[in-house]
Coordinates of C-alpha atoms in Angstrom, one line a residue:
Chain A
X1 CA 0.0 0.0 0.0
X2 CA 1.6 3.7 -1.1
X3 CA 0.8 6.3 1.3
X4 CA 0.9 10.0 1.2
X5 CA 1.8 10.4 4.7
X6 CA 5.2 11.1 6.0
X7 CA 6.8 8.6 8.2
X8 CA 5.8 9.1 11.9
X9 CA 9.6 9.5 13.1
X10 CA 10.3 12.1 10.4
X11 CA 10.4 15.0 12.6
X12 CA 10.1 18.7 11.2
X13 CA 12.8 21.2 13.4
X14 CA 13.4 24.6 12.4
X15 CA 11.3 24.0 8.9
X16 CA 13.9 21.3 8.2
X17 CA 13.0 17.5 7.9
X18 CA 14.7 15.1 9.6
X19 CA 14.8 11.4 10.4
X20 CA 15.7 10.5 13.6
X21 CA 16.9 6.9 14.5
X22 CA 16.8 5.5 18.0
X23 CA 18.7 2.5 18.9
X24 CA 16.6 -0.7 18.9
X25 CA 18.2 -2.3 22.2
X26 CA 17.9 0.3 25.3
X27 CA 16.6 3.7 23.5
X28 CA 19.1 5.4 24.9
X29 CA 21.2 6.7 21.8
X30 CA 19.7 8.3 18.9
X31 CA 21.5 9.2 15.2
X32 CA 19.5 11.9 13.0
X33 CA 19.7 12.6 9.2
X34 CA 18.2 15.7 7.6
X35 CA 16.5 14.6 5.1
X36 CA 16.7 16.5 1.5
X37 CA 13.4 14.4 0.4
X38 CA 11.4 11.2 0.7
X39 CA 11.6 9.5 -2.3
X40 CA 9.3 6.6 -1.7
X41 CA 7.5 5.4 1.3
X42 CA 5.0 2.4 1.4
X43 CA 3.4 -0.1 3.6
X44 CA 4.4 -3.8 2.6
X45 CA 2.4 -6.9 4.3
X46 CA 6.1 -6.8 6.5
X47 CA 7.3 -3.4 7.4
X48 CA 7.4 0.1 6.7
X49 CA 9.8 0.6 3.9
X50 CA 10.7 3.9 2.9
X51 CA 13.6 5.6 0.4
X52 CA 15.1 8.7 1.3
X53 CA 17.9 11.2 0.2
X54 CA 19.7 12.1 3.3
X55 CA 22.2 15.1 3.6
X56 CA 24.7 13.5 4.9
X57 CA 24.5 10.4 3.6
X58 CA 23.0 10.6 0.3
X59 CA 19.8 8.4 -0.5
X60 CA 19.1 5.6 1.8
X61 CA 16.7 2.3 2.8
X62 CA 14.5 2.8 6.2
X63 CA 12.9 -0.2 7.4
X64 CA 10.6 0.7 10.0
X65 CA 12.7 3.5 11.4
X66 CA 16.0 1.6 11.1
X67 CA 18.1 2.6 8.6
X68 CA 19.4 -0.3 6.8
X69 CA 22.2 1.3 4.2
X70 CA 23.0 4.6 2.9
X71 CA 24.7 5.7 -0.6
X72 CA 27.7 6.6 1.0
X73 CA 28.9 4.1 3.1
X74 CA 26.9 0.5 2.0
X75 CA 29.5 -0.5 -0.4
X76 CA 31.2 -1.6 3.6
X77 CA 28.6 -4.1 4.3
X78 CA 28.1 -5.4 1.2
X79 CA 31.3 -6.0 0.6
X80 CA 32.4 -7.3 3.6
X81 CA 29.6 -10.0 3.8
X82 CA 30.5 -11.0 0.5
X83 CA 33.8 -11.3 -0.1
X84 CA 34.7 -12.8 3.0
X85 CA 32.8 -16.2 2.9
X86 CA 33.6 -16.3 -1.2
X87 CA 37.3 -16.2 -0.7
X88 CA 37.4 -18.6 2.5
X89 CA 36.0 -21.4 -0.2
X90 CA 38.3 -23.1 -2.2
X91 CA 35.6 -23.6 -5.3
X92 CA 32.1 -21.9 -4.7
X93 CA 29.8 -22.7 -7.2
X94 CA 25.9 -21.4 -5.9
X95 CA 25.5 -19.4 -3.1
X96 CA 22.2 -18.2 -0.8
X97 CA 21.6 -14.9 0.2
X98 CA 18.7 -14.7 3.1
X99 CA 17.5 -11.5 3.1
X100 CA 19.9 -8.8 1.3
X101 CA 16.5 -7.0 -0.4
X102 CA 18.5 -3.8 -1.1
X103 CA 20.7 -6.3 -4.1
X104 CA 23.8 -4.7 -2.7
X105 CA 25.5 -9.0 -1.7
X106 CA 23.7 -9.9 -5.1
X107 CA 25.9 -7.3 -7.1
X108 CA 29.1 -7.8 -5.0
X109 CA 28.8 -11.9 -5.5
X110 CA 28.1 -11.0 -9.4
X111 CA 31.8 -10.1 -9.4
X112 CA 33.1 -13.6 -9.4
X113 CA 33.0 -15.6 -12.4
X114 CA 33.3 -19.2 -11.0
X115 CA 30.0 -18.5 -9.1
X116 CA 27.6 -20.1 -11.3
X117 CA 23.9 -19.8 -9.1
X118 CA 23.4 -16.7 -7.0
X119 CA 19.8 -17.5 -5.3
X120 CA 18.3 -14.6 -3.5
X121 CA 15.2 -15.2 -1.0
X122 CA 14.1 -11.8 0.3
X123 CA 10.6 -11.6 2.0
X124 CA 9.7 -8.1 1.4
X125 CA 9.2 -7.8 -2.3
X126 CA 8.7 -4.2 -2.1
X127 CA 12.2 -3.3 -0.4
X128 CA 14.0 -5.0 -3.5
X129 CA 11.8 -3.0 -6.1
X130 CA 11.9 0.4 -4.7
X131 CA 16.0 0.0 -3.9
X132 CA 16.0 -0.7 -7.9
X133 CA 14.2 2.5 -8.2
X134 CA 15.5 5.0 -5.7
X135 CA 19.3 3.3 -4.6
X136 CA 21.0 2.2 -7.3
X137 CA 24.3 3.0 -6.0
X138 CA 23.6 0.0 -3.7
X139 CA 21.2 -2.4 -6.0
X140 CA 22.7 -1.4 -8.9
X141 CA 19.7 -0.4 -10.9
X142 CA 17.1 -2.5 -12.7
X143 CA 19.3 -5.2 -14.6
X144 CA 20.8 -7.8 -13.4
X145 CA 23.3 -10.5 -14.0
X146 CA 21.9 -13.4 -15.3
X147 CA 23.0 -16.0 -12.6
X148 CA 20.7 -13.7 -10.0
X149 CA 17.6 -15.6 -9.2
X150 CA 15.1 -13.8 -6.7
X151 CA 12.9 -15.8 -4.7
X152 CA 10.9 -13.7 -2.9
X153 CA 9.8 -15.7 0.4
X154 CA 10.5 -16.2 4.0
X155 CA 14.3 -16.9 4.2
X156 CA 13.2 -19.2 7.9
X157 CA 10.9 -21.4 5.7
X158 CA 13.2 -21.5 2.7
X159 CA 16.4 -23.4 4.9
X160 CA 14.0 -25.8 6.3
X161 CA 12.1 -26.7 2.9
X162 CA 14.6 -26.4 0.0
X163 CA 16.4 -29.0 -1.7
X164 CA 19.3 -27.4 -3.1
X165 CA 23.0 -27.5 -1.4
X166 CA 24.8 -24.1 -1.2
X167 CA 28.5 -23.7 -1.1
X168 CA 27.7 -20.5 0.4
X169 CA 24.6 -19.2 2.7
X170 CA 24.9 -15.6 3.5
X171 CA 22.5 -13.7 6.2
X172 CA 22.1 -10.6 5.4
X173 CA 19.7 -9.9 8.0
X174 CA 18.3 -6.8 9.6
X175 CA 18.5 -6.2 13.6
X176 CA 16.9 -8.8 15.6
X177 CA 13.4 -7.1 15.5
X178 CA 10.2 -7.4 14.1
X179 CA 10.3 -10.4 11.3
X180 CA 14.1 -10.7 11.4
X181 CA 13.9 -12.2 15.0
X182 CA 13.8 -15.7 13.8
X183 CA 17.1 -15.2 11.8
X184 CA 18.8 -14.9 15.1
X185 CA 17.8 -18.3 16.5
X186 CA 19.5 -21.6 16.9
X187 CA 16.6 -23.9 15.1
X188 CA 17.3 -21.5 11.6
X189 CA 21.1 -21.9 12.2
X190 CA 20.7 -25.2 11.9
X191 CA 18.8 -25.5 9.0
X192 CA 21.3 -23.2 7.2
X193 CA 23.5 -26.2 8.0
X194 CA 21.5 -28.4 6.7
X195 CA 21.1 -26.2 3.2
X196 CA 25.2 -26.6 2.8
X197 CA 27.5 -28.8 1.2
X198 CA 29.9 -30.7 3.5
X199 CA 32.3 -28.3 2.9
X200 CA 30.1 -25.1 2.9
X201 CA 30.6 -21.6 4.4
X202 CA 28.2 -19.5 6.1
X203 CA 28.2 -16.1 7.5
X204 CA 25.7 -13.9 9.2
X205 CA 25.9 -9.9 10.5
X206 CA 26.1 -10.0 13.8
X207 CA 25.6 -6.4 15.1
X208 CA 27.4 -4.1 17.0
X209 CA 30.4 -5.5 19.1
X210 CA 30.3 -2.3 21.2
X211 CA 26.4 -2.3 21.6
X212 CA 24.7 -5.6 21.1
X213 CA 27.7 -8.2 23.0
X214 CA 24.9 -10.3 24.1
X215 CA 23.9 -11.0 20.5
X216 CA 27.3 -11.4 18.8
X217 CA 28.1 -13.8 22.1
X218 CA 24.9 -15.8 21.4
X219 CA 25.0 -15.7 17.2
X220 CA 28.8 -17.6 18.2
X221 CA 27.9 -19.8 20.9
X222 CA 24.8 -21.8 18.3
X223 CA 27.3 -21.5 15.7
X224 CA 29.8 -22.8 17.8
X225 CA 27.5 -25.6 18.7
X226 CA 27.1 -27.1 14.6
X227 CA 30.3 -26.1 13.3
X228 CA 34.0 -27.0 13.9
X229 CA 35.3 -23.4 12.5
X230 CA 33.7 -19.9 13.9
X231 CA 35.5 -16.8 13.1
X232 CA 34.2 -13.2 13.7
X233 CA 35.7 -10.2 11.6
X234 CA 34.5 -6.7 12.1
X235 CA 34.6 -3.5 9.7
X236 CA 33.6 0.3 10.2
X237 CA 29.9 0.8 9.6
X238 CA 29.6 4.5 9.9
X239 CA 25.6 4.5 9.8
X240 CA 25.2 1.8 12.4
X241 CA 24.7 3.2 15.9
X242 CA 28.4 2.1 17.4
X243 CA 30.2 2.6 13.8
X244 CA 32.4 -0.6 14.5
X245 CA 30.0 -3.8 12.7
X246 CA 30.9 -7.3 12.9
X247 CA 30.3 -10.6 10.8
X248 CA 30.4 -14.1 11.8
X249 CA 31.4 -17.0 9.7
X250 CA 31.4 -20.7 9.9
X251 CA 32.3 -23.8 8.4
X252 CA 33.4 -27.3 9.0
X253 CA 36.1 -27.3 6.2
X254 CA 37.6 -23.6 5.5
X255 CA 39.5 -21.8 7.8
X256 CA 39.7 -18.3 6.7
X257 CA 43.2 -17.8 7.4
X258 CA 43.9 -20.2 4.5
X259 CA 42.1 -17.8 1.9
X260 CA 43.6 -17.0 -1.2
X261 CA 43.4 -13.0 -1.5
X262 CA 44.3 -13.2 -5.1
X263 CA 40.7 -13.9 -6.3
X264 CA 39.5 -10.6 -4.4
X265 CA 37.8 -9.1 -7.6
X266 CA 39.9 -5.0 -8.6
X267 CA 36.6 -3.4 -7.9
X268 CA 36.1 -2.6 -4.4
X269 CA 36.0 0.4 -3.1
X270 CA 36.7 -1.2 1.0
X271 CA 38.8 -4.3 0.5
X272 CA 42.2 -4.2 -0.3
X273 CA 44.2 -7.8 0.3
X274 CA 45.4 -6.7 3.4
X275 CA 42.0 -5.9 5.1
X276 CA 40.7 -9.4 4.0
X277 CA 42.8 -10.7 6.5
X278 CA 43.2 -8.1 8.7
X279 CA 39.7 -7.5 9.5
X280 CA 39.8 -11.1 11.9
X281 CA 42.4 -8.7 13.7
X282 CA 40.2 -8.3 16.7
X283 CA 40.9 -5.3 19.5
X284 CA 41.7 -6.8 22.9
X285 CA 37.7 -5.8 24.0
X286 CA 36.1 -7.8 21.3
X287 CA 38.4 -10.6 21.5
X288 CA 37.4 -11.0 24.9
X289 CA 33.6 -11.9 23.6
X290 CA 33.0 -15.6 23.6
Chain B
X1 CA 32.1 30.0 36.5
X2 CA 30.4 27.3 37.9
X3 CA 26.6 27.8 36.8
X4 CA 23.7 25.9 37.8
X5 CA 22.2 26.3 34.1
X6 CA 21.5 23.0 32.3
X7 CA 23.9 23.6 28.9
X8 CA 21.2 24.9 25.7
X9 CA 22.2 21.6 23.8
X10 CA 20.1 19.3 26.8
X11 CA 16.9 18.7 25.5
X12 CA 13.8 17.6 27.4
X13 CA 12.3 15.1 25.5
X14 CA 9.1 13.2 26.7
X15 CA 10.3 13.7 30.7
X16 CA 14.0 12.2 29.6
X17 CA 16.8 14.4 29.7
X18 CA 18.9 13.9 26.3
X19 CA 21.9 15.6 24.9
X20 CA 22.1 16.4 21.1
X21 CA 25.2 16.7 19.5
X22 CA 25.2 18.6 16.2
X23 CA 28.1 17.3 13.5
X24 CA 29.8 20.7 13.4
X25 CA 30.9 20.9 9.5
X26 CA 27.5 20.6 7.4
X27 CA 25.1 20.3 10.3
X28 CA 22.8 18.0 8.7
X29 CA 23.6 14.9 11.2
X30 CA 23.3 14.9 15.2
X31 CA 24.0 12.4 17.7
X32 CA 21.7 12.1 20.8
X33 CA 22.6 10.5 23.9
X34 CA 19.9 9.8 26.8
X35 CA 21.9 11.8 29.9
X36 CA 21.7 10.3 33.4
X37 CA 22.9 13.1 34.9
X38 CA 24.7 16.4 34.8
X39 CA 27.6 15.8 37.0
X40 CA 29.4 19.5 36.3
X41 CA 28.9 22.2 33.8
X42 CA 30.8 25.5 34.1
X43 CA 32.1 28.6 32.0
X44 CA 35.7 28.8 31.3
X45 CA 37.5 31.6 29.9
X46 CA 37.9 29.5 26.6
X47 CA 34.5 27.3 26.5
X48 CA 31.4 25.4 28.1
X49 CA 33.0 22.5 29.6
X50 CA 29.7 19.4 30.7
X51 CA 31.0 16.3 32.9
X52 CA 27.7 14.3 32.1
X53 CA 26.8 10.3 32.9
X54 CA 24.8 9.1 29.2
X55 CA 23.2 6.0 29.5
X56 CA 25.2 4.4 26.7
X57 CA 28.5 5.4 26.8
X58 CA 28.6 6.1 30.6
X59 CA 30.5 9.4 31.9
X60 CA 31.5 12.0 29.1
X61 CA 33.5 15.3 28.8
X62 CA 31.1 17.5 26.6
X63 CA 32.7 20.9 25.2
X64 CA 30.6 23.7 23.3
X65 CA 28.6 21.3 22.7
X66 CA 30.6 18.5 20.7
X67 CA 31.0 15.2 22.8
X68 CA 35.3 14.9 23.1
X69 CA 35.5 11.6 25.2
X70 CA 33.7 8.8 26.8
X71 CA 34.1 5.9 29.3
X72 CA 33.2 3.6 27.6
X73 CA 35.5 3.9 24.2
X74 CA 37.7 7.0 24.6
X75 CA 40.5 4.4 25.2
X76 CA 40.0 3.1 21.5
X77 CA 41.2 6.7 21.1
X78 CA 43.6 7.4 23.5
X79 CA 45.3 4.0 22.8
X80 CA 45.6 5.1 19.0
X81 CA 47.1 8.4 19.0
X82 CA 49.5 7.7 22.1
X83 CA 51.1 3.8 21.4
X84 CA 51.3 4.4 17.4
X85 CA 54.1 6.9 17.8
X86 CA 55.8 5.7 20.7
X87 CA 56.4 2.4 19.1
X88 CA 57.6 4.4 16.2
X89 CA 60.1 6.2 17.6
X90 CA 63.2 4.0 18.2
X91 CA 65.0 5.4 21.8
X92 CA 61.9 8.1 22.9
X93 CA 62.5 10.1 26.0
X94 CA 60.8 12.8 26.4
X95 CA 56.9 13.8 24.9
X96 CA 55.0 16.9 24.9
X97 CA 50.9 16.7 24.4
X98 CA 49.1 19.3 23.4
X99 CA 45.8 19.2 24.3
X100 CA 44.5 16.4 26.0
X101 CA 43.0 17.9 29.0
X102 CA 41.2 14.8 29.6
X103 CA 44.7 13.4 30.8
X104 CA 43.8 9.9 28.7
X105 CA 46.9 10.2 26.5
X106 CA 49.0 11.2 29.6
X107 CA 47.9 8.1 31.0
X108 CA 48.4 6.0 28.3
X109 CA 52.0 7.6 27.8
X110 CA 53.1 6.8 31.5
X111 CA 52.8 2.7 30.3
X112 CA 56.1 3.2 29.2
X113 CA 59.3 3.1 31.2
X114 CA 61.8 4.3 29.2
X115 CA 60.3 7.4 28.6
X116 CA 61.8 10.2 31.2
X117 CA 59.6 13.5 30.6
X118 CA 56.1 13.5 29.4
X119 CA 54.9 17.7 29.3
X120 CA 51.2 18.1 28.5
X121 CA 50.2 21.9 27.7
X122 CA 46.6 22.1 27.8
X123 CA 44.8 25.6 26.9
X124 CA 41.8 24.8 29.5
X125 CA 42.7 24.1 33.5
X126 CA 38.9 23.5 34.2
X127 CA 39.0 20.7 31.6
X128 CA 41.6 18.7 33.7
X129 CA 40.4 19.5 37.3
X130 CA 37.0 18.1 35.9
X131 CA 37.8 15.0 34.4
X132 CA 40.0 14.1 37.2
X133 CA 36.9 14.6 39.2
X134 CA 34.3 12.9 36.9
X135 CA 36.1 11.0 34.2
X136 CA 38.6 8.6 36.2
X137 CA 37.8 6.1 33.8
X138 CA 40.1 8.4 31.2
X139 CA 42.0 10.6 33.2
X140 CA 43.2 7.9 35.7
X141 CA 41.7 10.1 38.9
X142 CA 43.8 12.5 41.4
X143 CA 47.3 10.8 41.2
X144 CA 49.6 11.1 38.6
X145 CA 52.8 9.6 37.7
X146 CA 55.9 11.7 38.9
X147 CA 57.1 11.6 35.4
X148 CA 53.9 14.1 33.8
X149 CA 54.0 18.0 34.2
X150 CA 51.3 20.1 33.6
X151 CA 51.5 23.5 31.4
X152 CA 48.5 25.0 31.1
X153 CA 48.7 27.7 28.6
X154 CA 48.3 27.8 25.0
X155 CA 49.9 25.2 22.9
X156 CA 50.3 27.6 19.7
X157 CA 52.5 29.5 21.9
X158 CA 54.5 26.8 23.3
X159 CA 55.7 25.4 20.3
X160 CA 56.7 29.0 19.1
X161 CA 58.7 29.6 22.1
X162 CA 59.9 26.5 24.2
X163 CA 62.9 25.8 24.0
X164 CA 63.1 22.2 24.3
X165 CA 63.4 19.5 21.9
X166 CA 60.9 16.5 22.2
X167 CA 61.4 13.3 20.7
X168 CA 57.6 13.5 19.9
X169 CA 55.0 15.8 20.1
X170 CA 51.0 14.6 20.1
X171 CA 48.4 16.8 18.8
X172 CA 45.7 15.5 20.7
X173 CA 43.1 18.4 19.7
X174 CA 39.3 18.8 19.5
X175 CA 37.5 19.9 16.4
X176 CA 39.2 23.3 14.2
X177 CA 36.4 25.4 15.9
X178 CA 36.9 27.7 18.4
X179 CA 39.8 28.1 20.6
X180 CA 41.7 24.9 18.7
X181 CA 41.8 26.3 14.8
X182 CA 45.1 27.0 14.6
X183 CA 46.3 23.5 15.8
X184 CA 45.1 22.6 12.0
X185 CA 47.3 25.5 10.3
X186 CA 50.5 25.1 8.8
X187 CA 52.0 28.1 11.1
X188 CA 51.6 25.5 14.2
X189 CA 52.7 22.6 12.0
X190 CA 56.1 24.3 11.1
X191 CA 56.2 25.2 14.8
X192 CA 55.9 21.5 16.1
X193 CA 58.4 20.6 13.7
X194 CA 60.8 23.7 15.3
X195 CA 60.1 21.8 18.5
X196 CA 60.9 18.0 17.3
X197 CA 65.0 16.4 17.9
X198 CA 65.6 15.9 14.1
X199 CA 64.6 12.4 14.3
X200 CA 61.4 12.9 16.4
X201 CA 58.2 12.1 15.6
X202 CA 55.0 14.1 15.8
X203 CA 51.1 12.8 15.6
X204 CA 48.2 14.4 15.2
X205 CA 44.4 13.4 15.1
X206 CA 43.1 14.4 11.4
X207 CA 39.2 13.5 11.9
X208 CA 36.7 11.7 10.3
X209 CA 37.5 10.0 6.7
X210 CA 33.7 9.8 6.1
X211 CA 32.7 13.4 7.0
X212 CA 35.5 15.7 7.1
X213 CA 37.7 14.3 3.9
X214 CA 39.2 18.0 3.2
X215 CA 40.6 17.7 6.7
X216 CA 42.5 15.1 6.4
X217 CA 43.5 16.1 3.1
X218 CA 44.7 19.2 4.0
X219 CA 46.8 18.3 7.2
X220 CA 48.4 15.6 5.2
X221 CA 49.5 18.5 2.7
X222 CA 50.8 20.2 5.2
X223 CA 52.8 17.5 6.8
X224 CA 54.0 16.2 3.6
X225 CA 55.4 19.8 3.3
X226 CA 57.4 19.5 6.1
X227 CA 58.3 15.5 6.8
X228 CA 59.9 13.1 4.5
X229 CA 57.5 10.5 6.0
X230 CA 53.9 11.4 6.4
X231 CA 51.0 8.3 7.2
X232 CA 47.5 8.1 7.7
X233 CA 45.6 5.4 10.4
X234 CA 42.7 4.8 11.3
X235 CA 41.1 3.3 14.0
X236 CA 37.2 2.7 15.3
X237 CA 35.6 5.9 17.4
X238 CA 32.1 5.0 17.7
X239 CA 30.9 8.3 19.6
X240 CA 32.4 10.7 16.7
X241 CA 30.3 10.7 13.9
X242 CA 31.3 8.7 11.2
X243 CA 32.4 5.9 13.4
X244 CA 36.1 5.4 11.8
X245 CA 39.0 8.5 13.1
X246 CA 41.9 8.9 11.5
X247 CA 45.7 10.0 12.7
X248 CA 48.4 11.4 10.8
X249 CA 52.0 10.7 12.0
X250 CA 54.8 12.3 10.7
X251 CA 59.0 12.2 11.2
X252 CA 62.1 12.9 8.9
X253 CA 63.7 9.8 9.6
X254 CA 60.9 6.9 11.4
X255 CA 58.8 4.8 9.7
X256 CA 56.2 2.6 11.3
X257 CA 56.2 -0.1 8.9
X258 CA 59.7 -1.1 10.7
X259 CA 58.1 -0.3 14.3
X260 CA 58.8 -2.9 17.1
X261 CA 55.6 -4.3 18.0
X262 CA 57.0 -6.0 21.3
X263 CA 57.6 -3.1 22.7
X264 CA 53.5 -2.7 23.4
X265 CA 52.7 -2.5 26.7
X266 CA 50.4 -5.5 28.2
X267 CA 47.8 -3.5 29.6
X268 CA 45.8 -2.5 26.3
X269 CA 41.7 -2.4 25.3
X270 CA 41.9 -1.8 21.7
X271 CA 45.2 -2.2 20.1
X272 CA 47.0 -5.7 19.8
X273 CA 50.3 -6.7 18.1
X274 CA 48.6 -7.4 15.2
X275 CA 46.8 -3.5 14.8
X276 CA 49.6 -1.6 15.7
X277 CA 51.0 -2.8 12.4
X278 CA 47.0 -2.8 10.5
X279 CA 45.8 0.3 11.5
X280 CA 47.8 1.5 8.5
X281 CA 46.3 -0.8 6.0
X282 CA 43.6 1.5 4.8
X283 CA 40.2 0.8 3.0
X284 CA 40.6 1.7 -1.1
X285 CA 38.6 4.8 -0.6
X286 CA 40.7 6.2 2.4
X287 CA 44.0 5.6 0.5
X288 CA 42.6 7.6 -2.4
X289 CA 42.8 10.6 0.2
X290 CA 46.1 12.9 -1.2

């Protein structure tokens, strides 16, 4: 459903407009954009979904208040979910993306020419087609590589339902709120597990190691308990209340510290060689998380 | 003056006391933190200086306005601007900071034995005598080690007139408004130099590489101007907008790439072995930077 009305936490201050963010855990921080103009904003069966052009930040994806990626800084995320897991397998073939609506992982994993099936299950239909529309710095506009198959569904039902064996399952999740909350639990984990080859490789996002501990601490303990190999990198999200973001990976096989940096594709605009590796370089106070 | 006055940038909000900082440059992002309390806020003869408890972050030093350090990741800064030139510096005796009222890079500095002097010329006393008070968790609390000497006074001026030599010299300075502009000018720059041993080494924080790109640009011209060897780091500062900070070290004759890394003192937060050395290893679109 398209609606005329403006989002309820735009605020107007001063006759500017501005979005204003609060932190999904204690509501005790808040980050605020001013907003240039509201491109797009709709009701879907899921969420609110709405596009808007930031100052600071240039346009950007809101899902029910949360902003999910910006212009200006996405290219982190996307690239660091991506290129992590595809470099830590020896010889990916088809990978699974659960979530990843805005088609920022899609158009990362499109890079690699050994990949050969790039499945996409997104829930929200309407975050995909109005990211084609109003963020195509992230989604890349509306054409696609051919190996890109969207499958809009529930990601939770897909794991436990599908036939196919992935090399590679990404989670590109949002936070652990609203109809993301079951991407965070251990009976999905293990049905990711069940979804991959022997040797596969998963990876989630697993918030903010200087906000959300408890979650990154629980994301590794059910990871730790159905795979032999759990590594957590982290990378600056500038956008994400904290700014320092971290991923979790896991396998039974690979060991990222055995990845060849060679096949990281020339077009990034984060990665270099060294921060592939690098990026496992936890501080002391993360480290400490079990 | 002490005033009983809450500062103009507390808001009410809703029966919650919050504080709103506004990103100084373009003023089109703002960072609110729920405030426990107002531990201090007082007048000096250079600024408003707020001691305030947030609920996320935990005790802060607030001045004008723009949030400078808190408990609960001011030593990711701290840890970064102090250790990275230290280590850098082959035989280092004596240091001079300028700025770093809060005393954090002081404290970090006195981890090191063989360093004999360590001169810290800070513009504002009342900063100091209040983060002693209400920021332990920084400045360490009432007792200092013999080896640190206080100067208040104006840094711009030191540097023109001292007539010591330093082995290194710390800019540890807030934002280029106000009272600290001209610690971002090439005048002071030539002056640190002035004030360097010929093979000392000077650091300086050069702000955020997502916001303030024409800072960091411009200090590194400067630098580059006067030092043979001029590099950029970067490190995590999740309470500065942006999220990632960046440093600028500089010396006619040190290069960290051949710094001794077991040299780090044990008792560090943030930086490991392993970062000392990666902090330099910048993203693709931070080593575009001039």
């Amino acid at each position: 459903m398209k609606t005329n009305e403006l989002p309820k936490y735009f605020k107007n201050i001063d006759d500017e407009l501005w979005f204003e963010e609060v932190e999904v855990e204690k509501k005790d921080l808040k980050i605020s954009y001013k907003v240039n103009k509201c491109f797009s904003y709709a009701k879907s069966p899921y969420q609110e979904v709405a596009l808007i052009d930031t100052n600071a930040f240039g346009p950007c994806l809101v899902l029910d208040g949360v902003m999910q990626t910006t212009s200006a800084d996405g290219f982190i995320y996307n690239e660091m979910i991506t290129h992590i897991p595809v470099l830590t397998h020896k010889n990916p073939k088809n990978v699974l993306v659960i979530g990843g609506g805005d088609c920022g992982a899609v158009r990362e994993l499109a890079k690699y020419e050994e990949l050969e099936t790039i499945d996409m299950v997104e829930l929200d239909e309407l975050v995909t087609e109005e990211c084609i529309k109003f963020l195509p710095e992230i989604s890349g506009g509306p054409s696609f590589d051919k190996r890109i198959n969207f499958k809009f569904g529930d990601g939770v039902e897909y794991v436990k339902e599908t036939d196919i064996k992935y090399d590679i399952v990404m989670v590109d999740s949002p936070d652990p709120e609203g109809p993301a909350k079951d991407l965070f639990g251990e009976e999905f984990y293990k049905n990711v597990k069940r979804t991959l080859k022997t040797d596969g490789v998963m990876v989630c996002q697993s918030e903010s190691p200087m906000i959300h501990r408890n979650i990154i601490e629980n994301t590794r303990k059910i990871l730790k308990n159905n795979f032999k190999i759990v590594k957590t990198y982290i990378a600056f999200v500038p956008t994400y209340p904290g700014g320092i973001w971290s991923f979790t990976m896991a396998s039974d096989v690979y060991d990222p510290s055995d990845m060849d940096v060679n096949r990281l594709p020339l077009e990034t605009r984060y990665l270099t060689k060294k921060i592939v590796k690098s990026c496992f370089d936890l501080p002391n106070f993360i480290s400490d998380l079990k």
